[in-house]
Amino acid sequence: GQNNRFNRFTVDGVAFGDPFGLESGGLVSTRGPVPLDAIGEFSVETAPVDIQQGFFQGGAINTQLKSGGNAFTFMGAAFYQNEDLRGSKADNLRRIGAFDSQVYVAQITGPIIKDKLFFAVTYERTRDTVPADVDPSQLGITDAEISAISATAQSVYNYDTLGVANDIVEKDDKLVTKLDWNVADGHRVTATYIWNDAALLAGQTGTGQLSAVGNGNPTYNLLSNNYTQGAKNHFGIIQSNNQWSDDFSTQLRVSYADYVRLQQPIGGTTFGQFQVCLDPTNPATGVGAAPAVCSPGQQRIQFGPDISRQANELDSQSLAVEFAATLKVENHTLKLIAERRRQDVRNLFAQRVSGAWLFDSIADFEARRANELDYAVPLLGGLDTVTAEFQNNSWTFGLMDTIDVTDTLT
């Protein structure tokens, strides 16, 4: 099938897909912006013919949020799991490592004015903690070596490496509020606000470094080389549905979305990335010796903001106005749409603007003698000169005629 970025996800008719293309699941955040308990119903379509179903090449997943009614309802739930509550094996693979997963959900719905004005509010909080994929000892790096490198970084460079990240922590908070107003018979206005704040620790040492043990230079990333990855989202939707007669109806919807992608180094961006070979002294000596040399099989430690997070910012704001009118004439159903969409994007991505230093030995590191420095500077001035700012505008007009040829053929 298609890549998930080519699908279309909507909530109450508003697109909730990845606005730039960096999210892994095709949505605006890792777990999606809406709690499952806030959804009243959803449908999946692979080849819809309705002209309002656009902006996708794969499939369309449409969801409708729950609305309040004349009766007050309350729902609360808590879900907890850790290593003691799971099996020890899965398909003959032994499962190890401590973890902790907590999910809390609360929902309340009801009337503000009976038969007239209703509300529905849903909140979900997720906190997950799982062990890091690689422990320093698996790469042959000792606690004493990490402590020595961290002590030198603090005393010589006045920088805190923040040590080892033993766990990967993920947090996700969602809030959905919806108001429904029965203005008059056949006339309804809804207002929806959705907030989602999601973040997890990223940039840890990957399992690929294990293959470098013994025949390469396995590198371990300390916590200051990791970063917070996630997204903050705000959505606002106002929709008016009007049934003017048995044969004529209109729909007007205005929606706004604010998306901020998180790529924030744990230790800030005022320092560069340091990589230190754990050779006691430089293995390459003499005139003309090549820089950035580490003995075969010798480990390396890396700290400071990684080269791709030293200047990495992305945000997007979108505004959409959509109008649809439907008219029934005998066996014809005519549908007219007019839509206006605008997206503003600001993207800053500049590598190595704080520098990347490589030290061929502990002695070089202690002596402030980098064997290689990679530093990038914008040619035209500050970081604002390499920030991309652009705007997308689209107008959509459509007319569709659905003909009922017989009771069973359209």
mmCIF file of C-alpha atoms in Angstrom:
data_model
loop_
_atom_site.group_PDB
_atom_site.id
_atom_site.type_symbol
_atom_site.label_atom_id
_atom_site.label_comp_id
_atom_site.label_asym_id
_atom_site.label_seq_id
_atom_site.Cartn_x
_atom_site.Cartn_y
_atom_site.Cartn_z
ATOM 1 C CA GLY A 1 0.000 0.000 0.000
ATOM 2 C CA GLN A 2 0.875 3.670 0.043
ATOM 3 C CA ASN A 3 3.224 5.247 2.528
ATOM 4 C CA ASN A 4 1.225 6.522 5.522
ATOM 5 C CA ARG A 5 2.129 10.104 4.584
ATOM 6 C CA PHE A 6 -0.134 9.769 1.539
ATOM 7 C CA ASN A 7 -3.209 8.921 3.633
ATOM 8 C CA ARG A 8 -5.703 11.488 4.861
ATOM 9 C CA PHE A 9 -6.739 11.648 8.505
ATOM 10 C CA THR A 10 -9.622 13.918 9.468
ATOM 11 C CA VAL A 11 -11.354 14.768 12.736
ATOM 12 C CA ASP A 12 -14.796 16.277 12.237
ATOM 13 C CA GLY A 13 -13.796 16.883 8.624
ATOM 14 C CA VAL A 14 -10.522 18.697 9.388
ATOM 15 C CA ALA A 15 -7.238 17.195 8.176
ATOM 16 C CA PHE A 16 -4.865 16.073 10.949
ATOM 17 C CA GLY A 17 -2.044 14.754 8.775
ATOM 18 C CA ASP A 18 1.645 15.534 9.100
ATOM 19 C CA PRO A 19 1.995 19.159 7.885
ATOM 20 C CA PHE A 20 5.657 18.879 6.842
ATOM 21 C CA GLY A 21 6.589 15.214 6.453
ATOM 22 C CA LEU A 22 8.889 14.555 9.421
ATOM 23 C CA GLU A 23 6.499 12.628 11.683
ATOM 24 C CA SER A 24 6.949 8.860 11.414
ATOM 25 C CA GLY A 25 3.260 7.862 11.506
ATOM 26 C CA GLY A 26 1.729 10.338 9.101
ATOM 27 C CA LEU A 27 -0.079 12.218 11.884
ATOM 28 C CA VAL A 28 0.786 15.516 13.588
ATOM 29 C CA SER A 29 2.333 13.672 16.557
ATOM 30 C CA THR A 30 3.648 10.203 17.377
ATOM 31 C CA ARG A 31 0.474 8.913 19.076
ATOM 32 C CA GLY A 32 -2.001 11.196 17.320
ATOM 33 C CA PRO A 33 -3.683 14.291 18.761
ATOM 34 C CA VAL A 34 -7.058 12.858 19.815
ATOM 35 C CA PRO A 35 -7.810 10.349 22.615
ATOM 36 C CA LEU A 36 -9.553 7.226 21.364
ATOM 37 C CA ASP A 37 -12.296 7.740 23.973
ATOM 38 C CA ALA A 38 -13.157 11.126 22.436
ATOM 39 C CA ILE A 39 -14.090 9.516 19.112
ATOM 40 C CA GLY A 40 -17.729 8.648 18.569
ATOM 41 C CA GLU A 41 -17.299 6.888 15.233
ATOM 42 C CA PHE A 42 -14.895 6.562 12.337
ATOM 43 C CA SER A 43 -14.873 5.289 8.780
ATOM 44 C CA VAL A 44 -12.175 4.102 6.394
ATOM 45 C CA GLU A 45 -12.464 4.753 2.670
ATOM 46 C CA THR A 46 -10.038 3.636 -0.023
ATOM 47 C CA ALA A 47 -11.590 5.221 -3.125
ATOM 48 C CA PRO A 48 -14.251 7.810 -2.150
ATOM 49 C CA VAL A 49 -16.002 9.664 -4.959
ATOM 50 C CA ASP A 50 -17.176 12.651 -2.906
ATOM 51 C CA ILE A 51 -15.448 15.809 -4.147
ATOM 52 C CA GLN A 52 -14.848 16.956 -0.550
ATOM 53 C CA GLN A 53 -12.560 13.970 -0.029
ATOM 54 C CA GLY A 54 -9.258 15.249 -1.397
ATOM 55 C CA PHE A 55 -5.579 15.797 -0.604
ATOM 56 C CA PHE A 56 -4.577 12.118 -0.409
ATOM 57 C CA GLN A 57 -3.396 9.260 -2.596
ATOM 58 C CA GLY A 58 -3.767 6.315 -0.222
ATOM 59 C CA GLY A 59 -6.849 5.988 1.953
ATOM 60 C CA ALA A 60 -9.072 8.322 3.957
ATOM 61 C CA ILE A 61 -9.736 7.783 7.665
ATOM 62 C CA ASN A 62 -12.564 10.000 8.878
ATOM 63 C CA THR A 63 -13.463 10.351 12.566
ATOM 64 C CA GLN A 64 -16.306 12.115 14.347
ATOM 65 C CA LEU A 65 -15.898 13.355 17.903
ATOM 66 C CA LYS A 66 -18.406 12.557 20.628
ATOM 67 C CA SER A 67 -20.994 15.197 21.470
ATOM 68 C CA GLY A 68 -22.777 15.882 24.721
ATOM 69 C CA GLY A 69 -26.469 15.237 25.321
ATOM 70 C CA ASN A 70 -29.213 16.025 27.814
ATOM 71 C CA ALA A 71 -27.809 13.579 30.372
ATOM 72 C CA PHE A 72 -24.550 14.113 32.245
ATOM 73 C CA THR A 73 -22.012 11.319 31.793
ATOM 74 C CA PHE A 74 -18.610 10.768 33.366
ATOM 75 C CA MET A 75 -15.927 8.272 32.494
ATOM 76 C CA GLY A 76 -12.583 7.731 34.175
ATOM 77 C CA ALA A 77 -9.962 5.079 33.488
ATOM 78 C CA ALA A 78 -6.418 4.192 34.486
ATOM 79 C CA PHE A 79 -4.135 1.677 32.805
ATOM 80 C CA TYR A 80 -0.860 0.500 34.301
ATOM 81 C CA GLN A 81 1.733 -2.023 33.182
ATOM 82 C CA ASN A 82 5.320 -2.861 34.083
ATOM 83 C CA GLU A 83 7.781 -5.711 33.671
ATOM 84 C CA ASP A 84 6.121 -7.696 36.460
ATOM 85 C CA LEU A 85 2.819 -7.824 34.560
ATOM 86 C CA ARG A 86 4.094 -9.291 31.309
ATOM 87 C CA GLY A 87 5.221 -12.726 30.201
ATOM 88 C CA SER A 88 8.879 -13.676 30.340
ATOM 89 C CA LYS A 89 8.977 -14.956 26.748
ATOM 90 C CA ALA A 90 7.474 -14.028 23.404
ATOM 91 C CA ASP A 91 7.849 -16.548 20.576
ATOM 92 C CA ASN A 92 10.820 -18.154 22.404
ATOM 93 C CA LEU A 93 12.477 -14.746 22.747
ATOM 94 C CA ARG A 94 13.268 -13.860 26.340
ATOM 95 C CA ARG A 95 11.939 -10.451 27.322
ATOM 96 C CA ILE A 96 14.126 -8.450 29.699
ATOM 97 C CA GLY A 97 14.360 -4.877 30.957
ATOM 98 C CA ALA A 98 12.268 -2.829 33.344
ATOM 99 C CA PHE A 99 9.570 -0.552 32.000
ATOM 100 C CA ASP A 100 6.630 1.430 33.274
ATOM 101 C CA SER A 101 3.492 2.490 31.374
ATOM 102 C CA GLN A 102 0.729 4.702 32.795
ATOM 103 C CA VAL A 103 -2.334 5.981 30.945
ATOM 104 C CA TYR A 104 -5.083 8.046 32.578
ATOM 105 C CA VAL A 105 -8.319 9.113 30.884
ATOM 106 C CA ALA A 106 -11.177 11.327 32.061
ATOM 107 C CA GLN A 107 -14.283 12.386 30.155
ATOM 108 C CA ILE A 108 -17.382 14.377 31.054
ATOM 109 C CA THR A 109 -20.304 15.250 28.799
ATOM 110 C CA GLY A 110 -23.666 16.881 29.376
ATOM 111 C CA PRO A 111 -25.949 19.856 28.795
ATOM 112 C CA ILE A 112 -25.245 23.502 29.460
ATOM 113 C CA ILE A 113 -28.785 24.367 28.370
ATOM 114 C CA LYS A 114 -31.021 21.336 27.919
ATOM 115 C CA ASP A 115 -32.093 20.640 24.345
ATOM 116 C CA LYS A 116 -30.020 23.624 23.258
ATOM 117 C CA LEU A 117 -26.331 23.692 24.237
ATOM 118 C CA PHE A 118 -24.104 20.710 25.071
ATOM 119 C CA PHE A 119 -20.468 20.039 25.917
ATOM 120 C CA ALA A 120 -18.008 17.136 25.845
ATOM 121 C CA VAL A 121 -14.506 17.225 27.366
ATOM 122 C CA THR A 122 -11.927 14.431 27.191
ATOM 123 C CA TYR A 123 -8.412 14.404 28.663
ATOM 124 C CA GLU A 124 -5.751 11.712 28.306
ATOM 125 C CA ARG A 125 -2.339 11.548 29.977
ATOM 126 C CA THR A 126 0.344 9.002 29.005
ATOM 127 C CA ARG A 127 3.705 8.417 30.697
ATOM 128 C CA ASP A 128 5.930 5.609 29.405
ATOM 129 C CA THR A 129 9.417 4.654 30.552
ATOM 130 C CA VAL A 130 11.432 1.943 28.814
ATOM 131 C CA PRO A 131 15.102 0.957 29.202
ATOM 132 C CA ALA A 132 17.702 2.319 26.797
ATOM 133 C CA ASP A 133 18.609 0.024 23.913
ATOM 134 C CA VAL A 134 22.328 -0.101 24.753
ATOM 135 C CA ASP A 135 24.205 -0.005 28.050
ATOM 136 C CA PRO A 136 27.785 1.378 28.033
ATOM 137 C CA SER A 137 29.092 -1.934 29.393
ATOM 138 C CA GLN A 138 27.838 -3.686 26.243
ATOM 139 C CA LEU A 139 30.301 -1.575 24.258
ATOM 140 C CA GLY A 140 33.108 -2.225 26.741
ATOM 141 C CA ILE A 141 32.908 1.238 28.311
ATOM 142 C CA THR A 142 33.254 1.357 32.099
ATOM 143 C CA ASP A 143 31.604 3.666 34.599
ATOM 144 C CA ALA A 144 35.065 4.902 35.573
ATOM 145 C CA GLU A 145 35.797 5.996 31.990
ATOM 146 C CA ILE A 146 32.480 7.856 31.770
ATOM 147 C CA SER A 147 33.111 9.540 35.120
ATOM 148 C CA ALA A 148 36.615 10.579 34.042
ATOM 149 C CA ILE A 149 35.418 12.092 30.761
ATOM 150 C CA SER A 150 32.557 13.882 32.544
ATOM 151 C CA ALA A 151 34.891 15.229 35.235
ATOM 152 C CA THR A 152 37.285 16.624 32.609
ATOM 153 C CA ALA A 153 34.404 18.183 30.672
ATOM 154 C CA GLN A 154 33.272 19.929 33.845
ATOM 155 C CA SER A 155 36.695 21.068 35.108
ATOM 156 C CA VAL A 156 38.337 21.968 31.792
ATOM 157 C CA TYR A 157 35.390 22.999 29.609
ATOM 158 C CA ASN A 158 32.838 23.958 32.292
ATOM 159 C CA TYR A 159 30.257 21.647 30.709
ATOM 160 C CA ASP A 160 28.008 19.037 32.297
ATOM 161 C CA THR A 161 27.727 15.903 30.141
ATOM 162 C CA LEU A 162 24.659 14.845 32.197
ATOM 163 C CA GLY A 163 25.955 11.284 32.364
ATOM 164 C CA VAL A 164 24.171 8.173 31.089
ATOM 165 C CA ALA A 165 20.506 7.991 30.058
ATOM 166 C CA ASN A 166 19.405 4.623 31.433
ATOM 167 C CA ASP A 167 15.758 5.094 30.462
ATOM 168 C CA ILE A 168 13.779 6.477 27.560
ATOM 169 C CA VAL A 169 10.874 8.570 28.825
ATOM 170 C CA GLU A 170 7.842 9.481 26.712
ATOM 171 C CA LYS A 171 5.011 11.800 27.677
ATOM 172 C CA ASP A 172 1.821 12.571 25.810
ATOM 173 C CA ASP A 173 -1.065 14.823 26.897
ATOM 174 C CA LYS A 174 -4.298 15.337 24.962
ATOM 175 C CA LEU A 175 -7.321 17.555 25.566
ATOM 176 C CA VAL A 176 -10.471 17.700 23.429
ATOM 177 C CA THR A 177 -13.364 20.071 24.122
ATOM 178 C CA LYS A 178 -16.483 20.298 21.987
ATOM 179 C CA LEU A 179 -19.564 22.521 22.188
ATOM 180 C CA ASP A 180 -22.768 21.817 20.231
ATOM 181 C CA TRP A 181 -25.460 24.485 19.845
ATOM 182 C CA ASN A 182 -28.878 23.722 18.424
ATOM 183 C CA VAL A 183 -29.626 27.185 17.097
ATOM 184 C CA ALA A 184 -33.008 26.206 15.667
ATOM 185 C CA ASP A 185 -34.612 23.212 13.983
ATOM 186 C CA GLY A 186 -32.222 22.122 11.235
ATOM 187 C CA HIS A 187 -29.518 24.605 12.255
ATOM 188 C CA ARG A 188 -26.532 23.537 14.360
ATOM 189 C CA VAL A 189 -23.206 25.146 15.273
ATOM 190 C CA THR A 190 -20.250 23.278 16.780
ATOM 191 C CA ALA A 191 -17.009 24.647 18.228
ATOM 192 C CA THR A 192 -14.044 22.369 18.953
ATOM 193 C CA TYR A 193 -10.638 22.920 20.545
ATOM 194 C CA ILE A 194 -7.928 20.236 20.533
ATOM 195 C CA TRP A 195 -4.562 20.412 22.321
ATOM 196 C CA ASN A 196 -1.767 17.849 22.205
ATOM 197 C CA ASP A 197 1.697 18.018 23.766
ATOM 198 C CA ALA A 198 3.902 14.998 23.039
ATOM 199 C CA ALA A 199 7.618 14.461 23.679
ATOM 200 C CA LEU A 200 10.104 11.628 24.095
ATOM 201 C CA LEU A 201 13.824 11.260 24.651
ATOM 202 C CA ALA A 202 15.630 10.597 21.356
ATOM 203 C CA GLY A 203 19.208 10.353 20.119
ATOM 204 C CA GLN A 204 20.334 7.468 22.327
ATOM 205 C CA THR A 205 23.027 5.040 21.295
ATOM 206 C CA GLY A 206 21.549 2.637 18.749
ATOM 207 C CA THR A 207 21.942 -1.126 18.641
ATOM 208 C CA GLY A 208 24.011 -0.719 15.464
ATOM 209 C CA GLN A 209 26.963 0.248 17.676
ATOM 210 C CA LEU A 210 27.038 -3.312 19.051
ATOM 211 C CA SER A 211 28.276 -4.576 15.679
ATOM 212 C CA ALA A 212 31.272 -2.234 15.960
ATOM 213 C CA VAL A 213 32.521 -3.946 19.123
ATOM 214 C CA GLY A 214 35.824 -5.680 18.382
ATOM 215 C CA ASN A 215 36.065 -4.590 14.758
ATOM 216 C CA GLY A 216 35.381 -0.884 14.814
ATOM 217 C CA ASN A 217 35.083 2.073 17.163
ATOM 218 C CA PRO A 218 31.773 1.774 19.055
ATOM 219 C CA THR A 219 30.525 5.182 20.177
ATOM 220 C CA TYR A 220 28.295 5.848 23.170
ATOM 221 C CA ASN A 221 26.150 9.006 23.399
ATOM 222 C CA LEU A 222 25.804 10.576 26.829
ATOM 223 C CA LEU A 223 22.549 12.277 27.857
ATOM 224 C CA SER A 224 23.683 15.749 26.730
ATOM 225 C CA ASN A 225 23.961 14.331 23.190
ATOM 226 C CA ASN A 226 20.304 13.267 23.304
ATOM 227 C CA TYR A 227 17.357 15.531 22.550
ATOM 228 C CA THR A 228 13.663 15.958 23.184
ATOM 229 C CA GLN A 229 11.647 15.033 20.102
ATOM 230 C CA GLY A 230 7.935 15.638 19.801
ATOM 231 C CA ALA A 231 5.260 18.096 18.770
ATOM 232 C CA LYS A 232 2.905 20.678 20.250
ATOM 233 C CA ASN A 233 -0.432 21.104 18.500
ATOM 234 C CA HIS A 234 -3.392 23.453 18.835
ATOM 235 C CA PHE A 235 -6.531 23.099 16.709
ATOM 236 C CA GLY A 236 -9.657 25.242 16.591
ATOM 237 C CA ILE A 237 -12.754 24.366 14.558
ATOM 238 C CA ILE A 238 -16.083 26.177 14.097
ATOM 239 C CA GLN A 239 -18.711 24.546 11.903
ATOM 240 C CA SER A 240 -22.251 25.537 10.948
ATOM 241 C CA ASN A 241 -24.684 22.998 9.465
ATOM 242 C CA ASN A 242 -27.938 24.359 8.084
ATOM 243 C CA GLN A 243 -30.892 22.473 6.637
ATOM 244 C CA TRP A 244 -32.795 25.278 4.936
ATOM 245 C CA SER A 245 -35.439 23.018 3.411
ATOM 246 C CA ASP A 246 -36.007 19.358 2.648
ATOM 247 C CA ASP A 247 -34.011 19.802 -0.558
ATOM 248 C CA PHE A 248 -31.340 22.362 0.290
ATOM 249 C CA SER A 249 -28.588 22.389 2.950
ATOM 250 C CA THR A 250 -25.271 24.155 3.523
ATOM 251 C CA GLN A 251 -22.180 23.632 5.594
ATOM 252 C CA LEU A 252 -19.573 26.240 6.557
ATOM 253 C CA ARG A 253 -16.401 25.298 8.417
ATOM 254 C CA VAL A 254 -13.451 27.406 9.562
ATOM 255 C CA SER A 255 -10.434 25.654 11.094
ATOM 256 C CA TYR A 256 -7.030 26.712 12.390
ATOM 257 C CA ALA A 257 -4.007 24.545 13.229
ATOM 258 C CA ASP A 258 -0.755 25.480 14.962
ATOM 259 C CA TYR A 259 2.056 22.892 14.853
ATOM 260 C CA VAL A 260 5.475 23.139 16.519
ATOM 261 C CA ARG A 261 7.946 20.295 16.125
ATOM 262 C CA LEU A 262 10.338 19.721 19.018
ATOM 263 C CA GLN A 263 14.036 19.018 18.417
ATOM 264 C CA GLN A 264 15.562 20.354 21.618
ATOM 265 C CA PRO A 265 19.005 19.202 22.858
ATOM 266 C CA ILE A 266 18.875 18.093 26.490
ATOM 267 C CA GLY A 267 21.958 20.142 27.391
ATOM 268 C CA GLY A 268 21.074 23.238 25.354
ATOM 269 C CA THR A 269 22.747 24.590 22.210
ATOM 270 C CA THR A 270 25.465 26.836 23.675
ATOM 271 C CA PHE A 271 28.076 24.064 23.442
ATOM 272 C CA GLY A 272 29.301 21.944 20.526
ATOM 273 C CA GLN A 273 29.420 18.191 20.008
ATOM 274 C CA PHE A 274 32.523 16.519 21.489
ATOM 275 C CA GLN A 275 33.689 13.035 20.537
ATOM 276 C CA VAL A 276 36.548 11.565 22.578
ATOM 277 C CA CYS A 277 38.507 8.435 21.716
ATOM 278 C CA LEU A 278 39.317 6.500 24.883
ATOM 279 C CA ASP A 279 42.922 5.840 23.853
ATOM 280 C CA PRO A 280 45.098 7.193 26.686
ATOM 281 C CA THR A 281 47.366 8.955 24.158
ATOM 282 C CA ASN A 282 47.141 9.698 20.455
ATOM 283 C CA PRO A 283 47.844 6.453 18.556
ATOM 284 C CA ALA A 284 49.057 8.395 15.503
ATOM 285 C CA THR A 285 52.299 10.247 16.144
ATOM 286 C CA GLY A 286 54.838 11.929 13.954
ATOM 287 C CA VAL A 287 54.803 14.559 11.254
ATOM 288 C CA GLY A 288 51.937 14.208 8.818
ATOM 289 C CA ALA A 289 49.912 11.809 10.979
ATOM 290 C CA ALA A 290 46.270 11.702 9.944
ATOM 291 C CA PRO A 291 43.777 13.391 12.289
ATOM 292 C CA ALA A 292 40.751 11.695 13.817
ATOM 293 C CA VAL A 293 42.508 8.414 14.467
ATOM 294 C CA CYS A 294 41.315 5.910 17.056
ATOM 295 C CA SER A 295 42.945 2.527 17.661
ATOM 296 C CA PRO A 296 41.046 -0.419 16.132
ATOM 297 C CA GLY A 297 38.447 -1.665 18.598
ATOM 298 C CA GLN A 298 38.833 1.365 20.877
ATOM 299 C CA GLN A 299 35.628 2.930 22.184
ATOM 300 C CA ARG A 300 34.545 6.559 21.899
ATOM 301 C CA ILE A 301 32.289 8.757 24.041
ATOM 302 C CA GLN A 302 30.173 11.551 22.593
ATOM 303 C CA PHE A 303 28.498 14.436 24.415
ATOM 304 C CA GLY A 304 27.107 17.897 23.740
ATOM 305 C CA PRO A 305 24.278 18.753 21.317
ATOM 306 C CA ASP A 306 24.483 16.563 18.217
ATOM 307 C CA ILE A 307 25.319 18.241 14.924
ATOM 308 C CA SER A 308 21.757 18.138 13.540
ATOM 309 C CA ARG A 309 20.085 19.608 16.619
ATOM 310 C CA GLN A 310 22.295 22.674 17.121
ATOM 311 C CA ALA A 311 19.906 24.762 14.996
ATOM 312 C CA ASN A 312 16.729 22.835 14.280
ATOM 313 C CA GLU A 313 13.305 24.504 14.471
ATOM 314 C CA LEU A 314 10.072 23.895 12.602
ATOM 315 C CA ASP A 315 6.583 25.338 12.977
ATOM 316 C CA SER A 316 3.535 25.536 10.761
ATOM 317 C CA GLN A 317 0.225 27.434 10.937
ATOM 318 C CA SER A 318 -2.756 26.555 8.758
ATOM 319 C CA LEU A 319 -6.092 28.269 8.134
ATOM 320 C CA ALA A 320 -8.908 26.697 6.122
ATOM 321 C CA VAL A 321 -12.345 27.999 5.138
ATOM 322 C CA GLU A 322 -14.672 25.438 3.567
ATOM 323 C CA PHE A 323 -18.178 25.850 2.177
ATOM 324 C CA ALA A 324 -20.489 23.182 0.762
ATOM 325 C CA ALA A 325 -24.063 23.379 -0.518
ATOM 326 C CA THR A 326 -26.276 20.435 -1.428
ATOM 327 C CA LEU A 327 -29.442 20.700 -3.556
ATOM 328 C CA LYS A 328 -31.805 17.852 -4.431
ATOM 329 C CA VAL A 329 -33.712 18.157 -7.691
ATOM 330 C CA GLU A 330 -35.873 15.143 -8.586
ATOM 331 C CA ASN A 331 -33.390 12.261 -8.995
ATOM 332 C CA HIS A 332 -30.334 14.567 -8.970
ATOM 333 C CA THR A 333 -28.281 15.572 -5.943
ATOM 334 C CA LEU A 334 -26.094 18.569 -6.756
ATOM 335 C CA LYS A 335 -23.154 19.412 -4.521
ATOM 336 C CA LEU A 336 -21.089 22.592 -4.754
ATOM 337 C CA ILE A 337 -17.885 23.195 -2.775
ATOM 338 C CA ALA A 338 -15.591 26.202 -2.413
ATOM 339 C CA GLU A 339 -12.508 25.945 -0.204
ATOM 340 C CA ARG A 340 -9.570 28.182 0.677
ATOM 341 C CA ARG A 341 -6.486 26.857 2.485
ATOM 342 C CA ARG A 342 -3.359 28.677 3.610
ATOM 343 C CA GLN A 343 -0.267 27.256 5.304
ATOM 344 C CA ASP A 344 2.689 29.229 6.689
ATOM 345 C CA VAL A 345 5.879 27.289 7.393
ATOM 346 C CA ARG A 346 9.109 28.320 9.129
ATOM 347 C CA ASN A 347 11.973 25.834 8.967
ATOM 348 C CA LEU A 348 15.472 26.283 10.401
ATOM 349 C CA PHE A 349 17.952 23.466 9.874
ATOM 350 C CA ALA A 350 21.681 24.170 10.034
ATOM 351 C CA GLN A 351 24.224 21.541 11.043
ATOM 352 C CA ARG A 352 27.390 22.103 13.082
ATOM 353 C CA VAL A 353 26.718 25.773 13.808
ATOM 354 C CA SER A 354 28.031 25.167 17.347
ATOM 355 C CA GLY A 355 30.814 22.948 16.059
ATOM 356 C CA ALA A 356 31.872 19.303 16.205
ATOM 357 C CA TRP A 357 35.179 18.515 17.952
ATOM 358 C CA LEU A 358 37.030 15.188 17.694
ATOM 359 C CA PHE A 359 39.749 14.192 20.132
ATOM 360 C CA ASP A 360 42.032 11.253 19.303
ATOM 361 C CA SER A 361 42.846 10.508 22.934
ATOM 362 C CA ILE A 362 42.042 11.296 26.531
ATOM 363 C CA ALA A 363 45.331 13.198 26.777
ATOM 364 C CA ASP A 364 44.357 15.425 23.844
ATOM 365 C CA PHE A 365 40.951 16.001 25.423
ATOM 366 C CA GLU A 366 42.508 17.034 28.734
ATOM 367 C CA ALA A 367 44.945 19.329 26.910
ATOM 368 C CA ARG A 368 42.178 21.055 24.941
ATOM 369 C CA ARG A 369 43.805 19.840 21.722
ATOM 370 C CA ALA A 370 41.147 18.825 19.197
ATOM 371 C CA ASN A 371 42.468 16.758 16.306
ATOM 372 C CA GLU A 372 39.569 17.748 14.075
ATOM 373 C CA LEU A 373 37.071 20.616 14.143
ATOM 374 C CA ASP A 374 34.064 20.892 11.881
ATOM 375 C CA TYR A 375 32.303 24.250 12.173
ATOM 376 C CA ALA A 376 29.670 25.747 9.869
ATOM 377 C CA VAL A 377 28.845 29.456 9.607
ATOM 378 C CA PRO A 378 26.060 30.992 7.469
ATOM 379 C CA LEU A 379 27.729 32.989 4.706
ATOM 380 C CA LEU A 380 25.281 35.881 4.861
ATOM 381 C CA GLY A 381 25.168 36.480 8.608
ATOM 382 C CA GLY A 382 23.067 35.011 11.428
ATOM 383 C CA LEU A 383 20.890 31.912 11.560
ATOM 384 C CA ASP A 384 17.943 33.915 10.274
ATOM 385 C CA THR A 385 19.623 33.959 6.872
ATOM 386 C CA VAL A 386 19.344 30.164 6.575
ATOM 387 C CA THR A 387 15.778 29.991 7.891
ATOM 388 C CA ALA A 388 13.249 29.020 5.241
ATOM 389 C CA GLU A 389 9.897 30.809 5.439
ATOM 390 C CA PHE A 390 7.271 30.034 2.847
ATOM 391 C CA GLN A 391 3.522 29.997 2.323
ATOM 392 C CA ASN A 392 1.205 27.610 0.516
ATOM 393 C CA ASN A 393 -2.168 28.761 -0.780
ATOM 394 C CA SER A 394 -4.816 26.679 -2.476
ATOM 395 C CA TRP A 395 -8.313 27.316 -3.787
ATOM 396 C CA THR A 396 -10.662 24.433 -4.522
ATOM 397 C CA PHE A 397 -13.929 24.613 -6.418
ATOM 398 C CA GLY A 398 -16.073 21.653 -7.324
ATOM 399 C CA LEU A 399 -19.489 20.659 -8.591
ATOM 400 C CA MET A 400 -20.823 17.116 -8.383
ATOM 401 C CA ASP A 401 -24.065 15.628 -9.667
ATOM 402 C CA THR A 402 -25.187 12.327 -8.185
ATOM 403 C CA ILE A 403 -27.952 10.734 -10.292
ATOM 404 C CA ASP A 404 -30.226 8.073 -8.856
ATOM 405 C CA VAL A 405 -30.980 6.065 -12.011
ATOM 406 C CA THR A 406 -33.028 3.510 -10.068
ATOM 407 C CA ASP A 407 -33.600 2.680 -6.415
ATOM 408 C CA THR A 408 -30.506 0.453 -6.486
ATOM 409 C CA LEU A 409 -28.302 2.219 -9.075
ATOM 410 C CA THR A 410 -26.567 5.561 -8.637
#
